[in-house]
Coordinates of C-alpha atoms in Angstrom, one line a residue:
X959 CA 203.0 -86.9 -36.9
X960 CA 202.4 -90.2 -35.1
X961 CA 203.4 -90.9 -31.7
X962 CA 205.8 -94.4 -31.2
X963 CA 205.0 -96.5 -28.6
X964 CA 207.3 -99.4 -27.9
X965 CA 206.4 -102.3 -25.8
X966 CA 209.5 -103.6 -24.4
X967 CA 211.2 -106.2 -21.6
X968 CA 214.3 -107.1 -21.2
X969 CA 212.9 -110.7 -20.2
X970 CA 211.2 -112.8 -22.0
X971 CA 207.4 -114.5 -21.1
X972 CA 206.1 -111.1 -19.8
X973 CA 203.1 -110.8 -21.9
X974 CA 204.7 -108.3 -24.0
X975 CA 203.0 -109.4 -27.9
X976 CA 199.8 -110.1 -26.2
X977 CA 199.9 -107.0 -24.5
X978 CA 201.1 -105.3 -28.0
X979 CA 198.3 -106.8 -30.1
X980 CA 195.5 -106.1 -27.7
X981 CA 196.4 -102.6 -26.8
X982 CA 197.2 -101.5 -30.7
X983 CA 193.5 -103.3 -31.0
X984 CA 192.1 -101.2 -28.7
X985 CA 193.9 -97.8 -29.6
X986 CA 192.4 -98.5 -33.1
X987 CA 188.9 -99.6 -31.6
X988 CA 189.1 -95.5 -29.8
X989 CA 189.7 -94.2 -33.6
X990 CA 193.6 -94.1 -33.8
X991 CA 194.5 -95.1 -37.1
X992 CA 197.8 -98.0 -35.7
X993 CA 200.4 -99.5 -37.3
X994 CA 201.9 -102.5 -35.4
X995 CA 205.3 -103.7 -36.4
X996 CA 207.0 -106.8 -34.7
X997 CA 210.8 -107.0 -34.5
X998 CA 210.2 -109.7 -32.7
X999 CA 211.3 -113.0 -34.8
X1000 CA 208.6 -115.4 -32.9
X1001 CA 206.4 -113.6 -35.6
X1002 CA 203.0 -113.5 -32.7
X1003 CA 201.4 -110.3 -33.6
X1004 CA 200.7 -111.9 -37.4
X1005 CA 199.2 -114.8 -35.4
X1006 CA 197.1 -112.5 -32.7
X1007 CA 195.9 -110.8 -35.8
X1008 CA 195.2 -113.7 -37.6
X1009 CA 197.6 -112.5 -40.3
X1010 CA 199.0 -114.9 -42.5
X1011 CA 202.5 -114.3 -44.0
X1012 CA 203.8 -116.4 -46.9
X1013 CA 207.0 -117.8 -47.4
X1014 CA 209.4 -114.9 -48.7
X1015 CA 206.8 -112.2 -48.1
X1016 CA 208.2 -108.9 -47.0
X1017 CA 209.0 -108.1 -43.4
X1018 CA 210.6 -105.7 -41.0
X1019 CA 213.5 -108.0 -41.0
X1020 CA 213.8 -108.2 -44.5
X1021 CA 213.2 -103.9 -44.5
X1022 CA 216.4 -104.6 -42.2
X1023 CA 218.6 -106.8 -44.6
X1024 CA 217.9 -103.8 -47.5
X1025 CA 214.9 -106.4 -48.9
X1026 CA 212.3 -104.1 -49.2
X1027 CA 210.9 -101.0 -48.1
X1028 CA 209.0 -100.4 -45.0
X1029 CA 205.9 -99.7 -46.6
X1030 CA 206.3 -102.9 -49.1
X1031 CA 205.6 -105.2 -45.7
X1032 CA 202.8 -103.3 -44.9
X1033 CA 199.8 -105.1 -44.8
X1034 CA 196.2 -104.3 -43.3
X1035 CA 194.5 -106.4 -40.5
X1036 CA 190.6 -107.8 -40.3
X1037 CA 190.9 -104.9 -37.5
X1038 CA 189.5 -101.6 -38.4
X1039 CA 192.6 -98.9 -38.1
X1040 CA 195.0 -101.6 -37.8
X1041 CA 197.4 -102.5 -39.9
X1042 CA 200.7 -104.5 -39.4
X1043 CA 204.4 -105.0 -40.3
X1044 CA 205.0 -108.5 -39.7
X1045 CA 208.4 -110.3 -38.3
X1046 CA 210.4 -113.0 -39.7
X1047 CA 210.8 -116.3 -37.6
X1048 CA 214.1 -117.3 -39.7
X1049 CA 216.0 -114.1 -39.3
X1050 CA 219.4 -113.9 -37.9
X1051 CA 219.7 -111.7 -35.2
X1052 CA 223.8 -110.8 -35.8
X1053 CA 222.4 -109.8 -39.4
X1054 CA 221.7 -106.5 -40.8
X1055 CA 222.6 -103.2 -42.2
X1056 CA 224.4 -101.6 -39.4
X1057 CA 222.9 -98.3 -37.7
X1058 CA 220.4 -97.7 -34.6
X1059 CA 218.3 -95.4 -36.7
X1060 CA 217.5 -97.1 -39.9
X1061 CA 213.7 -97.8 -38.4
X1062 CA 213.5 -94.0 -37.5
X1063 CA 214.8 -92.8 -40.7
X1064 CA 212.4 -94.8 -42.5
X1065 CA 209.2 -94.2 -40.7
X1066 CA 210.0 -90.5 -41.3
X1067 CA 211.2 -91.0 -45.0
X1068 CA 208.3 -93.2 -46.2
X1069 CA 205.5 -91.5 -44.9
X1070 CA 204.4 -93.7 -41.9
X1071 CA 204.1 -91.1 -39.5
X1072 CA 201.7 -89.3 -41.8
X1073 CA 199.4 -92.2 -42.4
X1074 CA 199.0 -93.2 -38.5
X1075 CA 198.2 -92.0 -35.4
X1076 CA 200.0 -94.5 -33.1
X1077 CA 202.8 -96.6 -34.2
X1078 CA 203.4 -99.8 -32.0
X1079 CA 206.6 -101.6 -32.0
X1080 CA 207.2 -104.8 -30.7
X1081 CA 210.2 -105.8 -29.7
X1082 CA 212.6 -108.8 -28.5
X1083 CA 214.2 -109.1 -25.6
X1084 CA 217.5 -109.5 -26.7
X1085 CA 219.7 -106.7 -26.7
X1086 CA 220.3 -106.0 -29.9
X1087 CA 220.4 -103.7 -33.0
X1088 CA 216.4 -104.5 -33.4
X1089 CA 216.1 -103.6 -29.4
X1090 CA 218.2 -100.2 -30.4
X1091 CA 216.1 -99.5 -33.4
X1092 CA 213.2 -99.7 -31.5
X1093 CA 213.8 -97.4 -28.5
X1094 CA 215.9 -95.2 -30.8
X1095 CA 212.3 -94.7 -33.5
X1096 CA 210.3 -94.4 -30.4
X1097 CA 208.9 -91.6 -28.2
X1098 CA 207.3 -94.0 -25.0
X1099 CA 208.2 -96.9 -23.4
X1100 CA 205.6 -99.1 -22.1
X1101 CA 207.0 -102.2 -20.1
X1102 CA 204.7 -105.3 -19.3
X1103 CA 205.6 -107.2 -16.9
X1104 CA 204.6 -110.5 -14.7
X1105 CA 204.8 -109.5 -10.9
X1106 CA 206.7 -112.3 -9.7
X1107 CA 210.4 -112.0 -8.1
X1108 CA 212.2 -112.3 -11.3
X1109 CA 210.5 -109.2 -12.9
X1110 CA 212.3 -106.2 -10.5
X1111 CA 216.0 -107.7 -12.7
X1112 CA 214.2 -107.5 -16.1
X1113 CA 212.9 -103.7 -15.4
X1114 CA 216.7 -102.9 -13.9
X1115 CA 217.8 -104.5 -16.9
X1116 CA 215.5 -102.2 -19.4
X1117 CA 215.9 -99.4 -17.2
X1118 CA 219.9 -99.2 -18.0
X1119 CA 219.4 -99.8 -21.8
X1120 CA 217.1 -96.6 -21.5
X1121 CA 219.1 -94.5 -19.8
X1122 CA 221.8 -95.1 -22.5
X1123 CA 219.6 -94.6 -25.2
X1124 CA 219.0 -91.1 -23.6
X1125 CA 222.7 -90.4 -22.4
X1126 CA 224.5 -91.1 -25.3
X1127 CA 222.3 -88.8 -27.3
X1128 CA 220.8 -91.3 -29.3
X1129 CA 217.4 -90.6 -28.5
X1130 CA 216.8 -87.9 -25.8
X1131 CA 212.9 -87.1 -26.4
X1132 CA 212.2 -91.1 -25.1
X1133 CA 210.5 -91.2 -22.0
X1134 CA 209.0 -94.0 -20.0
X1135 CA 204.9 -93.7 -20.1
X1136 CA 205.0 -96.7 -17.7
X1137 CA 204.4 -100.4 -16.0
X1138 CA 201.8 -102.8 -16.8
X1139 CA 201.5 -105.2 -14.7
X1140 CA 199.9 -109.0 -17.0
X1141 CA 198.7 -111.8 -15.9
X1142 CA 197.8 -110.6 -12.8
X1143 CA 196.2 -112.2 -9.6
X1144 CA 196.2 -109.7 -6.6
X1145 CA 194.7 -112.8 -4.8
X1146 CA 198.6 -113.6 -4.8
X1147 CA 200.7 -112.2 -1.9
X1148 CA 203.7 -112.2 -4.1
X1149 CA 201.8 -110.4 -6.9
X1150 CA 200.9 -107.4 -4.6
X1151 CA 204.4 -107.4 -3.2
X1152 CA 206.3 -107.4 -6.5
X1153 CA 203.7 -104.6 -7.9
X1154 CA 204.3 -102.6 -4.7
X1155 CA 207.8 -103.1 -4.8
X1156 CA 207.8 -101.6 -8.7
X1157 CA 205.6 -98.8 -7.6
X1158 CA 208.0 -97.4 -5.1
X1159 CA 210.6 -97.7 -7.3
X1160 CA 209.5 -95.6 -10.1
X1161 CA 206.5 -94.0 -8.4
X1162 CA 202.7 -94.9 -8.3
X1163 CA 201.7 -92.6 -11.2
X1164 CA 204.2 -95.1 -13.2
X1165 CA 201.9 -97.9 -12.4
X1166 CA 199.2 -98.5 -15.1
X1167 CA 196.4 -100.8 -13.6
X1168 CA 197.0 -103.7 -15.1
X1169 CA 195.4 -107.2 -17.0
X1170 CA 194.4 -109.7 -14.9
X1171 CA 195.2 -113.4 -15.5
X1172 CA 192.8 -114.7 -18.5
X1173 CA 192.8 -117.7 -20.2
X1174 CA 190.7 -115.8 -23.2
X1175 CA 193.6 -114.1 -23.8
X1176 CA 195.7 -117.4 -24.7
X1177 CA 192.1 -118.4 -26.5
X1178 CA 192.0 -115.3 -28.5
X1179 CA 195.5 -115.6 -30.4
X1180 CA 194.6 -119.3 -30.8
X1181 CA 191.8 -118.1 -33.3
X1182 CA 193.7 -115.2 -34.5
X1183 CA 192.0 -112.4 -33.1
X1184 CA 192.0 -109.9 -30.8
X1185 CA 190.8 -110.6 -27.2
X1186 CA 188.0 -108.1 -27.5
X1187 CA 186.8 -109.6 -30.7
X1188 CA 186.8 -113.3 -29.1
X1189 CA 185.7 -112.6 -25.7
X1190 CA 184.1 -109.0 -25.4
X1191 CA 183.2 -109.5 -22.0
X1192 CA 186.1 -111.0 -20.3
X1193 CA 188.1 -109.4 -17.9
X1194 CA 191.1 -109.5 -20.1
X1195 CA 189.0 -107.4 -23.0
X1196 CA 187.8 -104.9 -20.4
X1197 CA 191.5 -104.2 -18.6
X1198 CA 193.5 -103.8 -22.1
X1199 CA 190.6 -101.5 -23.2
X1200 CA 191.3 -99.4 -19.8
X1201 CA 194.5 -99.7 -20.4
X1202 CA 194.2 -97.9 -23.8
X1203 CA 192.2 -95.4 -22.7
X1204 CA 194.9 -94.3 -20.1
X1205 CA 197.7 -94.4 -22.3
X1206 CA 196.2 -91.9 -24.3
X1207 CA 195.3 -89.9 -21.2
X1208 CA 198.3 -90.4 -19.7
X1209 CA 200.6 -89.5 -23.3
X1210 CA 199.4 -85.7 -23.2

């Protein structure tokens, strides 16, 4: 059965779809057959993948407006092991069948978890039913963030969604696999203080090591593609490939 990851923030501009696409690269690079699925309606991951999705093609969204089936907005990447569920950009976010487990229901019901090792979902910051379905399908939360001094109210925020995903019952095997700091610069005083400050709050072995600041990533979803496919050699492709490897150490 496939494991769930989701990648989520409560605030926006954390590197959270560059961080999705890159890592769901590199899990499939180490041999884990991943589906990626944005809920996100900025639609990136199709354009990190270099993905194109025609007018009226079917989505997750539509898969939430009782469109289409999950599997009918599947479609495979030019990355081996990687397929994708693509989001889309004119969906209304008050729209919807109601229910905060329609996307777990239907990974389970179609067969997804069968046909993939990993399952990445990312998500929007907004809280809403997309946010709910997410961490409600998922078994680990990974959390990007940019260490300046507005990111400790977006992981407060995030944290008190996930503990009432877990309280209420509505999803009491999701855990928190941990921080990523992105865009890093530990040249930066603030940037050390800010991942300091989130490692004493959760705890050190919370604190994944993180991407440092690379204009190859912003370069590599211009041309559609990975950053390890653009730019091999780049600090960006060597920290998210790390970062890979220790999310499958670290999800034991």
């Amino acid at each position: 059965m496939a494991r769930v990851l989701v990648v989520t923030n409560r605030k926006g501009g954390t590197g959270k779809t560059s961080s999705a696409v890159n890592i769901a690269a590199e899990l499939a690079k180490q041999g884990q057959r991943v589906l990626l699925i944005d809920l996100d309606t900025q639609s990136h991951c199709a354009l990190g993948l270099g993905v194109k999705i025609e007018h009226g093609s079917p989505t997750v969204h539509s898969f939430f407006l009782g469109k289409n089936t999950l599997r009918g907005a599947l479609q495979n990447s030019s990355w081996p092991r990687l397929s994708l569920i693509a989001a889309d950009p004119l969906f209304d976010h008050g729209s919807g069948m109601p229910g905060d487990d329609l996307l777990r229901n239907a990974l389970i019901s179609e067969g997804m978890h069968n046909d993939h090792d990993i399952i990445v979902l990312d998500t929007p910051p907004s809280l809403d039913a997309l946010l709910m379905n997410a961490l409600c399908a998922a078994d680990r939360v990974l959390v990007p963030f940019v260490p300046h001094f507005l990111a400790g109210e977006g992981v407060r925020q995030l944290a008190r969604v996930l503990f009432r995903v877990v309280s209420r019952g509505m999803n009491e095997e999701l855990k928190l696999l941990g921080f990523l700091p992105v865009m890093m610069d530990m040249r930066i005083g603030q940037h050390r203080e800010v991942i300091e400050r989130i490692a004493n709050q959760f705890g050190p072995e919370r604190l994944l090591p993180g991407i440092r600041n690379d204009i190859r990533v912003v370069e590599a979803f211009a041309m559609g593609k990975p950053v390890q496919a653009h730019a091999a050699k780049s600090r960006a492709a060597h920290d998210y490939a790390e970062t890979a490897i220790k999310i499958l150490d670290w999800w034991k």
